[in-house]
PDB file of C-alpha atoms and ligand atoms in Angstrom:
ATOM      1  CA  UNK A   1     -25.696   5.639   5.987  1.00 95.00           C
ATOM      2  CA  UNK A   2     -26.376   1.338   5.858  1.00 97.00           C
ATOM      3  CA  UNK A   3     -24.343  -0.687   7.930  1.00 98.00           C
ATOM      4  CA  UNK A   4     -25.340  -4.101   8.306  1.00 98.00           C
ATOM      5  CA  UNK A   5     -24.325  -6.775  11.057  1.00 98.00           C
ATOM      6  CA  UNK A   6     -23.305 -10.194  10.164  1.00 98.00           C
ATOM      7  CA  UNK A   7     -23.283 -12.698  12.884  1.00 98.00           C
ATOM      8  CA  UNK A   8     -21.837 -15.605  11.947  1.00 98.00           C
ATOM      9  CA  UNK A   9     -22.254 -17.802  15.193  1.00 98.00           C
ATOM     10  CA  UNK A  10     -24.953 -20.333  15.823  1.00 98.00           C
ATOM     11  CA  UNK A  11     -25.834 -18.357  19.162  1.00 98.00           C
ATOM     12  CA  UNK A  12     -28.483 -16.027  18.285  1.00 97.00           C
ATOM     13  CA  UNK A  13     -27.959 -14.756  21.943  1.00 97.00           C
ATOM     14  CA  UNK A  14     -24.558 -15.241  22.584  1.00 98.00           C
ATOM     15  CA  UNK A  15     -21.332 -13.202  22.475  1.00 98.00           C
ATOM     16  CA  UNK A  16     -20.871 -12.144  19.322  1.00 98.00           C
ATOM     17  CA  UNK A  17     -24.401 -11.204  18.238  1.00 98.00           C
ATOM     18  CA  UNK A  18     -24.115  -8.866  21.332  1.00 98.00           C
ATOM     19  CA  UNK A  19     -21.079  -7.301  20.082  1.00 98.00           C
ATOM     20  CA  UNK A  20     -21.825  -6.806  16.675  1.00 98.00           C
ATOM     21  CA  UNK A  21     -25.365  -5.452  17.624  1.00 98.00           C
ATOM     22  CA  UNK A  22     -23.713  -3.354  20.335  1.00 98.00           C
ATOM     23  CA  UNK A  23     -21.483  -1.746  17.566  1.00 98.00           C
ATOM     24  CA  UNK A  24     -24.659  -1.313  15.361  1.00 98.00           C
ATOM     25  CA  UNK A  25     -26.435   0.428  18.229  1.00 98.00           C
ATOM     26  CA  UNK A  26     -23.609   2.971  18.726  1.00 98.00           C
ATOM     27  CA  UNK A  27     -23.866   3.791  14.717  1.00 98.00           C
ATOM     28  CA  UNK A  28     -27.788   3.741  15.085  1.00 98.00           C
ATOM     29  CA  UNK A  29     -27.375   6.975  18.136  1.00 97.00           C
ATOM     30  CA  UNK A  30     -26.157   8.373  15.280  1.00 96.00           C
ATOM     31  CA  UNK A  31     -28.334   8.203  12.692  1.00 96.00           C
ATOM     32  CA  UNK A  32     -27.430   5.059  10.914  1.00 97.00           C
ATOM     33  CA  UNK A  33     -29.777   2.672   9.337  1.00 98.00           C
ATOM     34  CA  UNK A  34     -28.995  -0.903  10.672  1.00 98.00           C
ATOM     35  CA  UNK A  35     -29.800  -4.820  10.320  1.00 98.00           C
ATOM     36  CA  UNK A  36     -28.255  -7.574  11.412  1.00 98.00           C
ATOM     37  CA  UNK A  37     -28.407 -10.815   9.718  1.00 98.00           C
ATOM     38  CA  UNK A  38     -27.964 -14.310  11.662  1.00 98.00           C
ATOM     39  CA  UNK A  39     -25.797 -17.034   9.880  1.00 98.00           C
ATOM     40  CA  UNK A  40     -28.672 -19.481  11.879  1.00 97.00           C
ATOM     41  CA  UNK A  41     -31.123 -18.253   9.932  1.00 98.00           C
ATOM     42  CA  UNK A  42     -29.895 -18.130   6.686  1.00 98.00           C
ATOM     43  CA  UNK A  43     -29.185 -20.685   4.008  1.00 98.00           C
ATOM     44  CA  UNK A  44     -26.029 -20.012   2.708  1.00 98.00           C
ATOM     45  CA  UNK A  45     -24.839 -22.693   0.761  1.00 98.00           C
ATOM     46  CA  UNK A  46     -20.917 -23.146   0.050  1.00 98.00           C
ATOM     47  CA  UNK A  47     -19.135 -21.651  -3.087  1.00 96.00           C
ATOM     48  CA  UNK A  48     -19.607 -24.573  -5.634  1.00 95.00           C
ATOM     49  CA  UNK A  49     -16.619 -23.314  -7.550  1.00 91.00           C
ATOM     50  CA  UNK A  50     -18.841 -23.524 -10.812  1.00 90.00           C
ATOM     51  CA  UNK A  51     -17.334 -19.955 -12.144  1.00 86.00           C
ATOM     52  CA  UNK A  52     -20.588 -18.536 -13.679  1.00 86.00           C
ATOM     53  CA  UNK A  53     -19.392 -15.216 -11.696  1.00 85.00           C
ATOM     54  CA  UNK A  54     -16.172 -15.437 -13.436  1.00 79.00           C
ATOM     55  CA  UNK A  55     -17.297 -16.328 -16.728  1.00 73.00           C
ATOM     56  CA  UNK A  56     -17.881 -14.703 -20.435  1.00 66.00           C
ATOM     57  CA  UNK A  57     -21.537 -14.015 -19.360  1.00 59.00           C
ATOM     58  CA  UNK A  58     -20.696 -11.173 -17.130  1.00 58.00           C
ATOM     59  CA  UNK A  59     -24.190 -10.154 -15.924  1.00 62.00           C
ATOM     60  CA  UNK A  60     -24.696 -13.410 -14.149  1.00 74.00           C
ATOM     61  CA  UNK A  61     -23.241 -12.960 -10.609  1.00 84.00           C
ATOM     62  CA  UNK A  62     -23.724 -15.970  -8.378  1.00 91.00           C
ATOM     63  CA  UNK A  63     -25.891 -18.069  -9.490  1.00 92.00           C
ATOM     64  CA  UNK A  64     -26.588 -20.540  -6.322  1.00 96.00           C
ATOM     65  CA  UNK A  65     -30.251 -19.844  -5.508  1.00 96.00           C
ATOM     66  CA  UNK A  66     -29.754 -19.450  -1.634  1.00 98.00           C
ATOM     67  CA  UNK A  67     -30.139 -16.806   1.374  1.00 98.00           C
ATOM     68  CA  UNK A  68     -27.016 -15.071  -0.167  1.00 97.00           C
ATOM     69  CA  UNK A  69     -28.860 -13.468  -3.093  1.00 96.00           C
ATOM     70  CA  UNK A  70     -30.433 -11.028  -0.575  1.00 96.00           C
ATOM     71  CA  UNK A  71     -27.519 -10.318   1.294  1.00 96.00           C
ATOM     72  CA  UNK A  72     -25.287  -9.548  -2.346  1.00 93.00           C
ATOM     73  CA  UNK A  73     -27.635  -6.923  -2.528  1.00 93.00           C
ATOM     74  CA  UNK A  74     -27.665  -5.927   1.403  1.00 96.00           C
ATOM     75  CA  UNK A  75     -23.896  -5.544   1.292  1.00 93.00           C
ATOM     76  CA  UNK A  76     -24.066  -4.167  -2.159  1.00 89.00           C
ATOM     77  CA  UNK A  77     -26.319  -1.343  -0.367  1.00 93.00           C
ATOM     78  CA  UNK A  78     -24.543  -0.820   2.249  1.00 95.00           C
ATOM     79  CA  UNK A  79     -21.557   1.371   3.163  1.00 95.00           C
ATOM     80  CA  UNK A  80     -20.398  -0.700   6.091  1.00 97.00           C
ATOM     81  CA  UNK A  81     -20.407  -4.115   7.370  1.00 98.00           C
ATOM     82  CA  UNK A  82     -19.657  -5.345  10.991  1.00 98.00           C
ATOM     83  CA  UNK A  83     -18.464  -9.074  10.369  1.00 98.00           C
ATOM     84  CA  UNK A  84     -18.813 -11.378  13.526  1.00 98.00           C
ATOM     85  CA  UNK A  85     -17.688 -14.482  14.319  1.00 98.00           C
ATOM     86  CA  UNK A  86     -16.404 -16.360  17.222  1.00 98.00           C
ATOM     87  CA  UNK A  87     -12.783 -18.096  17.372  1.00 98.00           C
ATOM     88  CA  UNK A  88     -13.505 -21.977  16.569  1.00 98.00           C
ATOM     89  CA  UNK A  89     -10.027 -24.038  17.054  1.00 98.00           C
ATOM     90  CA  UNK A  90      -7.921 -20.505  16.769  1.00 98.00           C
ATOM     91  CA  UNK A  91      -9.976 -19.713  13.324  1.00 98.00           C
ATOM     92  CA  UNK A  92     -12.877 -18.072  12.576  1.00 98.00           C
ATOM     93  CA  UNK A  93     -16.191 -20.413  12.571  1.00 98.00           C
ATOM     94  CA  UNK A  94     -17.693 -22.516   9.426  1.00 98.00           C
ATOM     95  CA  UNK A  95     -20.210 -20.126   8.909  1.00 98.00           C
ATOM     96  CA  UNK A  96     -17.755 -17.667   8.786  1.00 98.00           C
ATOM     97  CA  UNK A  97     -15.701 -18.978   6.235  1.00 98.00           C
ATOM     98  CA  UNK A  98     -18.668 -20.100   3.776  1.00 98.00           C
ATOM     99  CA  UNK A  99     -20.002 -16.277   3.921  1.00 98.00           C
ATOM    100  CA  UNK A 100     -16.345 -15.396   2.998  1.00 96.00           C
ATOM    101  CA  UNK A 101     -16.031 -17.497  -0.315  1.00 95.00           C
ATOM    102  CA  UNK A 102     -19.495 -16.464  -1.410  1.00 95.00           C
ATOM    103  CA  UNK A 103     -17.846 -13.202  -1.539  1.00 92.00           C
ATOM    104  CA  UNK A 104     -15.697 -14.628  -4.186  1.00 89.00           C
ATOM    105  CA  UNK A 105     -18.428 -13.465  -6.757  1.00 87.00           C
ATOM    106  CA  UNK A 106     -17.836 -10.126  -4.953  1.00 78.00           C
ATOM    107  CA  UNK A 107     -14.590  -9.912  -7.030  1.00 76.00           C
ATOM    108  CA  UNK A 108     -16.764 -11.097 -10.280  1.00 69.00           C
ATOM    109  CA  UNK A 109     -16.647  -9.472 -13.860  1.00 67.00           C
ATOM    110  CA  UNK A 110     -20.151  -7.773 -12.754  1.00 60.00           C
ATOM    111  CA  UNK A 111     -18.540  -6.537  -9.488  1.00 59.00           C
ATOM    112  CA  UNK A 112     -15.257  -4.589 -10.972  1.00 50.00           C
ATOM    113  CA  UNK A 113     -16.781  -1.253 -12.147  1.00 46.00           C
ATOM    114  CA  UNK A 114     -17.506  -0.838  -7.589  1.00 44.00           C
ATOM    115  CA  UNK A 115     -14.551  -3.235  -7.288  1.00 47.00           C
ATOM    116  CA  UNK A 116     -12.289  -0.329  -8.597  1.00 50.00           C
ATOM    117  CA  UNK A 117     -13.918   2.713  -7.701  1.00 52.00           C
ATOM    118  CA  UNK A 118     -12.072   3.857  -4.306  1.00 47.00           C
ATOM    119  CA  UNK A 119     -14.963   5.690  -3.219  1.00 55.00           C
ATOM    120  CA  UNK A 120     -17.614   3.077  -3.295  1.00 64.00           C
ATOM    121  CA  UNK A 121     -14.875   0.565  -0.552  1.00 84.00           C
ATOM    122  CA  UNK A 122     -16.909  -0.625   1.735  1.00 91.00           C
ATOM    123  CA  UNK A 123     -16.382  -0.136   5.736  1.00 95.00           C
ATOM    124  CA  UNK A 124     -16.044  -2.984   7.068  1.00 97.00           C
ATOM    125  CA  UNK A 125     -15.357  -3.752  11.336  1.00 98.00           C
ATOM    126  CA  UNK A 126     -13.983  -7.458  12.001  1.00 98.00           C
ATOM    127  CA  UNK A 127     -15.195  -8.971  15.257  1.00 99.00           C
ATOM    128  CA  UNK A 128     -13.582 -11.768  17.168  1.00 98.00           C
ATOM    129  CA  UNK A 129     -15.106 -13.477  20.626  1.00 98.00           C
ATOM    130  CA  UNK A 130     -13.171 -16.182  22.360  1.00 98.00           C
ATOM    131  CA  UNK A 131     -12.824 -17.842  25.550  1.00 98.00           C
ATOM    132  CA  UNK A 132      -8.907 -17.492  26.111  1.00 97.00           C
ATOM    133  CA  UNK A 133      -8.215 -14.489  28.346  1.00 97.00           C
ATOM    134  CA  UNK A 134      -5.104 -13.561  25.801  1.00 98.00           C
ATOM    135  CA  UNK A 135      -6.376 -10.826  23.082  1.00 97.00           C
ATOM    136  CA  UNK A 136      -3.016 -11.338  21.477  1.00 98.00           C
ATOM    137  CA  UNK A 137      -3.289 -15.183  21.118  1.00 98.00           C
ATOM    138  CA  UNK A 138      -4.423 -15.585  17.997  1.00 98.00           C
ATOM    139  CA  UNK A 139      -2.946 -12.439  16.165  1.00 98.00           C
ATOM    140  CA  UNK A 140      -1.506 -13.403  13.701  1.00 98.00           C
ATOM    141  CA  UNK A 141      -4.572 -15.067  12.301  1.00 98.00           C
ATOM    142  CA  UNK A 142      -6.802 -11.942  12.923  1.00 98.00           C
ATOM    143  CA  UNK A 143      -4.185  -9.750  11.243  1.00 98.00           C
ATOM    144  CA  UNK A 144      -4.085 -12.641   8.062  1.00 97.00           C
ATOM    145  CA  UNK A 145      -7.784 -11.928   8.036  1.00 98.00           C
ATOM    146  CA  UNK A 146      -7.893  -8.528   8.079  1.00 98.00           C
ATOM    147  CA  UNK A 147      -5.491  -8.343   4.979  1.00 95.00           C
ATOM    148  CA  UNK A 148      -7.455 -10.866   3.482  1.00 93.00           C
ATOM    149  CA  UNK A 149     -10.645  -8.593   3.455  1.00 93.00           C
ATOM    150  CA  UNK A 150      -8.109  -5.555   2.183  1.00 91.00           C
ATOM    151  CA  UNK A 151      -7.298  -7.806  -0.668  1.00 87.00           C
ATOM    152  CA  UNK A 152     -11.338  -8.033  -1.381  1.00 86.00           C
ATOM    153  CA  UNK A 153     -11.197  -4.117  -1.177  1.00 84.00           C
ATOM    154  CA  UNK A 154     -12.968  -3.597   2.259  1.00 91.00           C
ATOM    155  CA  UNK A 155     -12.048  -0.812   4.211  1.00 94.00           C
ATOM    156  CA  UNK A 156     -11.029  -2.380   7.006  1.00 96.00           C
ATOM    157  CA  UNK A 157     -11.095   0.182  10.030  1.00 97.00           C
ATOM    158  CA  UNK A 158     -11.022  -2.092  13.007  1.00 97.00           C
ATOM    159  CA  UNK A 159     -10.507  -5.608  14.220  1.00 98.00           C
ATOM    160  CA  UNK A 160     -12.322  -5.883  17.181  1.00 98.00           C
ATOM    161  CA  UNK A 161     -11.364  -8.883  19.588  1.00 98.00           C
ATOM    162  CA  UNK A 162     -13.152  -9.719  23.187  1.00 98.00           C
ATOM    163  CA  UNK A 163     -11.093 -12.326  24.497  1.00 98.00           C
ATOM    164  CA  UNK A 164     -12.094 -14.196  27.662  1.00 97.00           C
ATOM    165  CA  UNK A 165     -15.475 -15.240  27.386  1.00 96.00           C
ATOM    166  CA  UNK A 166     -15.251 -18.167  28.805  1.00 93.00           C
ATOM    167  CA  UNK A 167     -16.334 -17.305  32.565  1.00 84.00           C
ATOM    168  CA  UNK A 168     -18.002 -13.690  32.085  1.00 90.00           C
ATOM    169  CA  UNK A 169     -20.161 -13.511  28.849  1.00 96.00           C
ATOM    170  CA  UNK A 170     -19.837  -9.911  26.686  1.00 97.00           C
ATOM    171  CA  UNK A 171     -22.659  -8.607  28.046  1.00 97.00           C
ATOM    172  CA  UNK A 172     -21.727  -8.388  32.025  1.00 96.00           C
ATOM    173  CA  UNK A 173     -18.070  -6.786  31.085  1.00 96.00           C
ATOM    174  CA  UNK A 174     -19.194  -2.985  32.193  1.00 94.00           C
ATOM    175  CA  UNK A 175     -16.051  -1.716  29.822  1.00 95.00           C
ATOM    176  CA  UNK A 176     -17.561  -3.417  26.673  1.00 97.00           C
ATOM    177  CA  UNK A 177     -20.697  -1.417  26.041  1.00 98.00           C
ATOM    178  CA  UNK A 178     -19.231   1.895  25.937  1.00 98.00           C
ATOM    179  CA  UNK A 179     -15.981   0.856  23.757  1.00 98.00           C
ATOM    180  CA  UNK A 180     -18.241  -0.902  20.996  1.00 98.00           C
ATOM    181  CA  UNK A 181     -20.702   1.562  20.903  1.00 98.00           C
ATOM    182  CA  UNK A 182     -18.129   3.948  19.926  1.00 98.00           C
ATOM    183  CA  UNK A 183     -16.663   2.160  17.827  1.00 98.00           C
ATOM    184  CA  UNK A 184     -19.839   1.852  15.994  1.00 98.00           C
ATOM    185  CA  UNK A 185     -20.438   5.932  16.474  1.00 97.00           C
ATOM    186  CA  UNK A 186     -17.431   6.234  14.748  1.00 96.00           C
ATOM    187  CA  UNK A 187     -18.406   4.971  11.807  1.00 96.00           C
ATOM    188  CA  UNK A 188     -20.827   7.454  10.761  1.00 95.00           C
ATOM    189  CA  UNK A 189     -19.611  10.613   9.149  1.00 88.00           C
ATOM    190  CA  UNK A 190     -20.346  13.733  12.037  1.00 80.00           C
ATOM    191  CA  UNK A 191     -23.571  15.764   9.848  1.00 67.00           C
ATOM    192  CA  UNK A 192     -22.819  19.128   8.986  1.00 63.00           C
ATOM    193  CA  UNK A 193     -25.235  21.343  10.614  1.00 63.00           C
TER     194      UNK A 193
HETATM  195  C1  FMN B   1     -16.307 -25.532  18.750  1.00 61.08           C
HETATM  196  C2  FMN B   1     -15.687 -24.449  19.584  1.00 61.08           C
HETATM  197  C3  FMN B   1     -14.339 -24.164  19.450  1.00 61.08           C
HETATM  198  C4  FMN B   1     -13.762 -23.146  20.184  1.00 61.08           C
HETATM  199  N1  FMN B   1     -12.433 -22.890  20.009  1.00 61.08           N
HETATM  200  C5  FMN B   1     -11.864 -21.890  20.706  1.00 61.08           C
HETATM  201  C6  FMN B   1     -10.487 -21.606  20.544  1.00 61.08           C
HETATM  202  O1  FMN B   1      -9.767 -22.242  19.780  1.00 61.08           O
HETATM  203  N2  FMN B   1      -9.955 -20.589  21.277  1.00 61.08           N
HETATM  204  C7  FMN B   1     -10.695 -19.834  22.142  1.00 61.08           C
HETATM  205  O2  FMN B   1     -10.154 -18.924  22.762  1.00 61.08           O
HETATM  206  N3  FMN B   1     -12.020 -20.067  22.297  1.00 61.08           N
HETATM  207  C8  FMN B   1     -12.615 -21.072  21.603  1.00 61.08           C
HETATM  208  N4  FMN B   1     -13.968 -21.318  21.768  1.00 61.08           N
HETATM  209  C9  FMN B   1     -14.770 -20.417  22.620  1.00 61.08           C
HETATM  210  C10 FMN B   1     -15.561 -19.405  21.804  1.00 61.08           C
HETATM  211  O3  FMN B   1     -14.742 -18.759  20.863  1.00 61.08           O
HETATM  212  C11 FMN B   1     -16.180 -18.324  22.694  1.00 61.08           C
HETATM  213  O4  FMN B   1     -16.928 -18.888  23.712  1.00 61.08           O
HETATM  214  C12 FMN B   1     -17.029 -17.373  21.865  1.00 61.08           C
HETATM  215  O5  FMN B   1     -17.235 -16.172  22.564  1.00 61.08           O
HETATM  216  C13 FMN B   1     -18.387 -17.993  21.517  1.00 61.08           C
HETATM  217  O6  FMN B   1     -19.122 -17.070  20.768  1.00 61.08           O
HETATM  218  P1  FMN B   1     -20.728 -17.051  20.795  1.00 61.08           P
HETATM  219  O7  FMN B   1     -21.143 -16.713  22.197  1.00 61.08           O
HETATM  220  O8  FMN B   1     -21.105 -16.040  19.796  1.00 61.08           O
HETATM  221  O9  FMN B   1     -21.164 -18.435  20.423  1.00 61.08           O
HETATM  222  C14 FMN B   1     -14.550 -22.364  21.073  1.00 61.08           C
HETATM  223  C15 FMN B   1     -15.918 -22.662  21.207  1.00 61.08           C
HETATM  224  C16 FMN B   1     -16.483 -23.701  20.482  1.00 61.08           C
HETATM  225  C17 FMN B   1     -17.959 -23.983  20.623  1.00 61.08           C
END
């Protein structure tokens, strides 16, 4: 099983890469094959609404020559994703949102034969960090989200959200490790022995 990471947060070392790895470590215990990718060190240009993966040439995908060609094909691989991204003015961040509309080729003539299959969804985790102590502040937005990426076809099976980071980063709460690592366990089938 492939599940990748995507951190979409300029921090390469802050919150939300430690969550979303710490999730990919609990799926790696159990035999999964992981990578993360950092939205810092990608170039991922935003959707130029130029339609080539919506138009009568069906075989052409997206066509902006950018970091997102390899990670088409990294999702495309992959049976799960872990999505990251920290709260930015109650939303998720810029780099976020531009990895989101690339996805609009996702939903592309060349996509729909996976698109429609039920069996070829994609898992997909939704992580939120922020620095206000309330998990339930921004809700409503997470839950939009998540029926957003249901809408795209994703599996969603959790919306993770580690509020409070304002005073005590992710990585000194003693409760977080074990709780994303199983979440992360949890995402690989148990083998039959
Ligand atoms: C530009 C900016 C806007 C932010 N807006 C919010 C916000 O609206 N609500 C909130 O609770 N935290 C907000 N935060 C705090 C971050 O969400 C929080 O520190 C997060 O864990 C940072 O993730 P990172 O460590 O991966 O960078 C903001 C931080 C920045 C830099």
């Amino acid at each position: 099983m492939k599940i990748i990471g995507m951190i979409a947060s300029p921090r390469k070392k802050g919150n939300t890469a430690w969550v979303v790895n710490t999730i990919l470590e609990g799926a790696k215990e159990q035999g999964a094959e992981t990578k993360s990718w950092y939205s810092s060190d990608l170039d991922i240009q935003p959707c130029r609404v130029c339609l080539c993966c919506h138009g009568d040439d069906q075989d052409r995908g997206c066509v902006i020559d950018d970091d997102m060609q390899e990670l088409y094909r990294a999702i495309e691989e992959a049976d799960a994703m872990i999505l990251g991204s920290p709260v930015y003015m109650g939303q998720m961040s810029g780099q976020a949102k531009i990895f989101i509309d690339r996805l609009f080729a996702w939903i592309s003539p060349r996509f729909s034969p996976h698109y429609q299959e039920q069996a070829t969804k994609k898992k997909l985790v939704l992580v939120f960090t922020q620095g206000n102590p309330d998990p339930a502040m921004f809700r409503e937005y997470f839950d939009y989200t998540k029926k957003m990426f249901q809408l795209l076809e994703f599996d969603v099976r959790d919306v993770v959200v580690v509020a409070g980071m304002r005073n005590e980063p992710a990585w000194e709460r003693a409760d977080l490790e074990p709780a994303m690592k199983e979440i992360g366990s949890s995402l690989v089938p148990e083998q039959i022995p």
